[in-house]
Coordinates of C-alpha atoms in Angstrom, one line a residue:
X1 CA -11.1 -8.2 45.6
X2 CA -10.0 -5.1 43.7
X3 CA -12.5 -3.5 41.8
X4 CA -12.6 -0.8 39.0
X5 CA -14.5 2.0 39.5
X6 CA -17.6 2.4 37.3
X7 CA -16.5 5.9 36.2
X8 CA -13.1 4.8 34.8
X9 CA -14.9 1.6 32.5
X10 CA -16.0 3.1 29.2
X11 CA -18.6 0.5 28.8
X12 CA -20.4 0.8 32.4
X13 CA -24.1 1.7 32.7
X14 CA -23.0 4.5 35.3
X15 CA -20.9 5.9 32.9
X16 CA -20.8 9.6 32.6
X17 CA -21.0 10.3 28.9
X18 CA -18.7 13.7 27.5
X19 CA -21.3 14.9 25.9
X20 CA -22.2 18.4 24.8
X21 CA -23.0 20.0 28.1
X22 CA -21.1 22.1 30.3
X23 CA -19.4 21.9 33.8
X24 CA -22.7 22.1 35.3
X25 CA -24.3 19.0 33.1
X26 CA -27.0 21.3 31.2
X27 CA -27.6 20.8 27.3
X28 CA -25.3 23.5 25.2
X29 CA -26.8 24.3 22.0
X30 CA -23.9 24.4 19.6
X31 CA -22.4 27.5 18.2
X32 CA -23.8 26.6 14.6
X33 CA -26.1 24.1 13.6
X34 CA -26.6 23.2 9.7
X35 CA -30.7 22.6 9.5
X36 CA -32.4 20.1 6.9
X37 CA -32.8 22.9 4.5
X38 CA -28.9 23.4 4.7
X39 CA -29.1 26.4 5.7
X40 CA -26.6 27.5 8.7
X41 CA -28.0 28.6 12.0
X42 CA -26.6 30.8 15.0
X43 CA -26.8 29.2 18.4
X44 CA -28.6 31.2 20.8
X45 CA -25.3 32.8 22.7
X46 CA -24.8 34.6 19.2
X47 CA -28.7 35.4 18.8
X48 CA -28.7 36.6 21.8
X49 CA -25.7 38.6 21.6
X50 CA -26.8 39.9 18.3
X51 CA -30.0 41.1 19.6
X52 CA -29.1 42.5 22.5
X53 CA -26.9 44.9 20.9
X54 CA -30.1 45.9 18.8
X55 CA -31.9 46.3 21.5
X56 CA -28.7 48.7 22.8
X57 CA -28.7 50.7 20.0
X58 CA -32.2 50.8 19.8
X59 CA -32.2 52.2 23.5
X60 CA -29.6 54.6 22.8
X61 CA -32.0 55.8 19.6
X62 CA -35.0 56.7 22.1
X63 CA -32.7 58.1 24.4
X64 CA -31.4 60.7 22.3
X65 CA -35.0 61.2 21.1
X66 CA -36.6 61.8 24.5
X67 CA -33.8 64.3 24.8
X68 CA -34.4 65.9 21.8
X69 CA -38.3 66.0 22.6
X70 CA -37.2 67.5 26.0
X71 CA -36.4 71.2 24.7
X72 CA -40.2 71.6 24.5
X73 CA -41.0 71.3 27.9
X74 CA -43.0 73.6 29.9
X75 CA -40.6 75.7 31.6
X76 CA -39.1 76.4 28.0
X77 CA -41.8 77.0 27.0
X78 CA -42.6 79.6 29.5
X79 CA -39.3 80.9 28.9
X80 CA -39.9 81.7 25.2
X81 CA -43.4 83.3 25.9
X82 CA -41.2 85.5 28.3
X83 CA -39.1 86.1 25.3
X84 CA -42.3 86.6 22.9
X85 CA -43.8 89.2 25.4
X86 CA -40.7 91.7 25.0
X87 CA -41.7 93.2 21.0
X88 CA -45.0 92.9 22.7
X89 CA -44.3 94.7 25.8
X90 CA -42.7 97.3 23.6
X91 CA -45.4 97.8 21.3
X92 CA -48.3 98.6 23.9
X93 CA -45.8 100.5 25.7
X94 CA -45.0 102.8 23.0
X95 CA -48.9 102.4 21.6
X96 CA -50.3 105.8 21.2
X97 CA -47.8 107.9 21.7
X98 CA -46.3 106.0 25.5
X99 CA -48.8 108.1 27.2
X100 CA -52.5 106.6 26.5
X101 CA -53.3 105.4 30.2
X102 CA -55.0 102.5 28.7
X103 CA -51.9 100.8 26.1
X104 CA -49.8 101.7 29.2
X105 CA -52.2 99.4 31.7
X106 CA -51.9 96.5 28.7
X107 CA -48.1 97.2 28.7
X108 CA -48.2 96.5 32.2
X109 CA -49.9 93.2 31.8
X110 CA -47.8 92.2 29.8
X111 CA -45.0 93.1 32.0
X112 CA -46.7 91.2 35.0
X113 CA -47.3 88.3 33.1
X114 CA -43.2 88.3 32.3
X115 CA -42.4 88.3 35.6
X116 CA -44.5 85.8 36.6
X117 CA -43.3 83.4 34.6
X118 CA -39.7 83.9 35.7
X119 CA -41.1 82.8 38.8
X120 CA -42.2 79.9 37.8
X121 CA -39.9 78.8 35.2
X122 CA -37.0 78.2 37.2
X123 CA -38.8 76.4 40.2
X124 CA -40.3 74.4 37.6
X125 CA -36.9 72.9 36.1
X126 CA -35.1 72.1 39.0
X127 CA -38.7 70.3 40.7
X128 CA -38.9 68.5 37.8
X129 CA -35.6 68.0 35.9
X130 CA -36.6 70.1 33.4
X131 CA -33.1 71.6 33.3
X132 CA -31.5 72.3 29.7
X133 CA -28.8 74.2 27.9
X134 CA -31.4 76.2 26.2
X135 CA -33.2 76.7 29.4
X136 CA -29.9 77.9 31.3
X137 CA -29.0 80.2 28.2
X138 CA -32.8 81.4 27.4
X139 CA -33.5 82.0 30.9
X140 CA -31.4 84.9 32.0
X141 CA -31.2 86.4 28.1
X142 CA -35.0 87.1 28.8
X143 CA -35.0 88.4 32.4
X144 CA -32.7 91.0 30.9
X145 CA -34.7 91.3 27.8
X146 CA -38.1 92.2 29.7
X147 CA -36.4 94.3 32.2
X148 CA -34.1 96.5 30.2
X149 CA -36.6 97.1 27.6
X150 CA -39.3 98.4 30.2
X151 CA -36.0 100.7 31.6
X152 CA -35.1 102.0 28.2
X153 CA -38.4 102.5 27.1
X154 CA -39.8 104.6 30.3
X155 CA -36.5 106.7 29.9
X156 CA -37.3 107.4 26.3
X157 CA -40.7 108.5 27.7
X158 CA -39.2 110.6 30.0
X159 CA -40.8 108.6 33.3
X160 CA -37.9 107.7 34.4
X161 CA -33.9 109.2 34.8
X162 CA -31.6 107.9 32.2
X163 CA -29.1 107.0 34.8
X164 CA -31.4 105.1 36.5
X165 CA -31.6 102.8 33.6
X166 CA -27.6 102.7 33.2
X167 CA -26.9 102.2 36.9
X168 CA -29.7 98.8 36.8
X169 CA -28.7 97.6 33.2
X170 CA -25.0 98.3 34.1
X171 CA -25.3 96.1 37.0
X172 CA -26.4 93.3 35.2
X173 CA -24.3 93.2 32.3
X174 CA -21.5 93.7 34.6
X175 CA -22.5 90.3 36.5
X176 CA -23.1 88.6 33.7
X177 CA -19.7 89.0 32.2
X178 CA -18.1 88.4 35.9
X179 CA -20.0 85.5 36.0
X180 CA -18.1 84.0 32.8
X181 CA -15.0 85.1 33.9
X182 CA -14.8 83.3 37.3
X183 CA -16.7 80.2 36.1
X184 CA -13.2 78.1 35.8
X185 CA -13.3 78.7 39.4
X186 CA -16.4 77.7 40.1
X187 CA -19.9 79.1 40.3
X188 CA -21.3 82.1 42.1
X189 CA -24.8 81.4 43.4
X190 CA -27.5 83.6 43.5
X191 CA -27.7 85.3 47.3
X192 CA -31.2 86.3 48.8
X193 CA -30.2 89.8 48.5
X194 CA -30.2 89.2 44.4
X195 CA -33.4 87.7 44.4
X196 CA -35.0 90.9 46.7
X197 CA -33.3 93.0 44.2
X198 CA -35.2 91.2 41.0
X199 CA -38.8 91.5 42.8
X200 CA -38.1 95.1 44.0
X201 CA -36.8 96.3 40.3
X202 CA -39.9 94.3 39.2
X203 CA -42.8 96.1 41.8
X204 CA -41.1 99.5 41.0
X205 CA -40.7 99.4 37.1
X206 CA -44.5 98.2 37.2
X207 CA -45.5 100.7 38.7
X208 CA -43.9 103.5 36.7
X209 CA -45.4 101.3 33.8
X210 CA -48.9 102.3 35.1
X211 CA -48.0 105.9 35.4
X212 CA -49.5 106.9 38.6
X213 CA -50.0 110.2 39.8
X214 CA -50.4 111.4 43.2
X215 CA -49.6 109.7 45.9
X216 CA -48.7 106.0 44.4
X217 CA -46.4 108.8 42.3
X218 CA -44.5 109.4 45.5
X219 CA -44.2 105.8 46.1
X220 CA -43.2 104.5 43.2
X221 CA -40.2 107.0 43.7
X222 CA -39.2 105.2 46.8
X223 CA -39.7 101.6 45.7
X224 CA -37.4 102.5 42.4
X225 CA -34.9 104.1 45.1
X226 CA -34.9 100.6 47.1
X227 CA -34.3 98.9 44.1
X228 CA -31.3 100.8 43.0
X229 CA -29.7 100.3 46.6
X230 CA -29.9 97.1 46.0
X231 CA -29.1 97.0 42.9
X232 CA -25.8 98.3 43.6
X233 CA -25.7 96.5 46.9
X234 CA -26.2 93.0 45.7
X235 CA -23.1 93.7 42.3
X236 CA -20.7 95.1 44.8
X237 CA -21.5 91.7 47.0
X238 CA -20.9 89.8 43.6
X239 CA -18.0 91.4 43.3
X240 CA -16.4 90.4 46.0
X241 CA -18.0 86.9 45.9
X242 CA -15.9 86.0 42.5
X243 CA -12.7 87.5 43.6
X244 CA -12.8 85.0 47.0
X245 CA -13.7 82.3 44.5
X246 CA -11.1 83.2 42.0
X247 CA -8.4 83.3 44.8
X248 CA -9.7 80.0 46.0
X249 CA -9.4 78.7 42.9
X250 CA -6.1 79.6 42.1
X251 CA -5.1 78.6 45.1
X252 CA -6.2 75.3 45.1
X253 CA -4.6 74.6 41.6
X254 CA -1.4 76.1 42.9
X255 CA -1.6 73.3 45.5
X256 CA -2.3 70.8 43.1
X257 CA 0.7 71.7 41.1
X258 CA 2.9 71.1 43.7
X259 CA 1.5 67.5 44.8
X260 CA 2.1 66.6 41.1
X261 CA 5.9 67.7 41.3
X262 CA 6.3 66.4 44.8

């Protein structure tokens, strides 16, 4: 006896009903629903939708706030009290006449307390993501800053030789600019020879700052020698660093070119 199939009789007990449910059988609330009140109401897709993108833009809000907010952090802020120490620096330096042993010790606080900072600073920022664009344009404008206003200002005072102060400050506008130049090609890091440079132009303008006599007078000489060796050591080394880099560079692209054509 042939029988029909409870799923193909529309009037069976095991009928399955079309109902409002999807493939998988589950209850779909409708896209609208008209409520007692007659009011229309979003199903919960479009709710959900609706308030997800609020919570999106809502995110994006307090994003761009915590990025905002993260200017002040603390190696800016170290970075600006480098900057804030400078007019300072030069004040004591020049207090009394630039000769007064005792403005010239609190000019050399001041000084120490600079270079300590651009110590720590840096380190700080890259340990703890502290990296910004005012950070990498603050940073270096006050190492100059602090430095070429201690050079300038112990020429003036006659403690030091003008051209020492034009080889050092030549050096490191020169970099600078090279540093600009080459940076389509790429970046030119900072050697171990540059960074014994900064801490040997640091101990020896300190200690001209002090204005020792006698034998720390002697010594001082030599330190500030050092530091102009390497001062001219360390920019000739850039030097060549950015012309490999540019030739790389152009090379590469001139490679790249020819890919594209082939």
């Amino acid at each position: 006896m042939t029988g029909v199939p409870a799923s193909a009789a529309g009037g069976s007990s095991g009928a399955r009903r079309v109902g409002p449910r999807g493939a998988s059988g589950a209850a779909q609330e409708p896209a609208e629903r008209t409520t007692p009140g007659g009011a229309v109401e979003r199903g919960a897709a479009e709710r959900g939708a609706t308030e997800g993108g609020a919570a999106g833009r809502g995110g994006k809000i307090a994003a761009a706030a915590v990025n905002q907010a993260s200017v002040w952090n603390v190696a800016n802020l170290l970075t600006m009290l480098r900057l804030l120490l400078v007019p300072a620096f030069v004040a004591l330096m020049l207090g009394n006449g630039g000769y007064d042993p005792a403005w010239r010790s609190f000019a050399w606080a001041a000084f120490a307390v600079a270079m300590i900072t651009d110590l720590f600073d840096g380190h700080l920022a890259r340990t703890y993501n502290l990296v910004t664009d005012f950070g990498k344009i603050a940073d270096p404008i006050a190492d100059k800053a602090i430095m070429g206003a201690a050079l300038i200002c112990l020429s003036a005072l006659g403690d030091l030789p003008w051209w020492v102060t034009a080889v050092i400050l030549g050096r490191e506008l020169g970099i600078t600019v090279l540093r600009f130049v080459v940076i389509r090609y790429g970046v030119i890091p900072a050697s171990r020879g540059g960074k014994l440079k900064t801490l040997t132009q640091g101990i020896a303008v300190g200690m001209y700052v002090l204005a020792l006599t006698g034998p720390l007078a002697t010594l001082r000489f030599w330190v500030m020698a050092a530091a102009v060796v390497l001062t001219v050591a360390t920019g000739l080394d850039y030097v060549k660093q950015a012309i490999v880099l540019r030739r790389q560079g152009i090379a590469e692209r001139t490679a790249a070119l020819k890919e594209t054509e082939a």
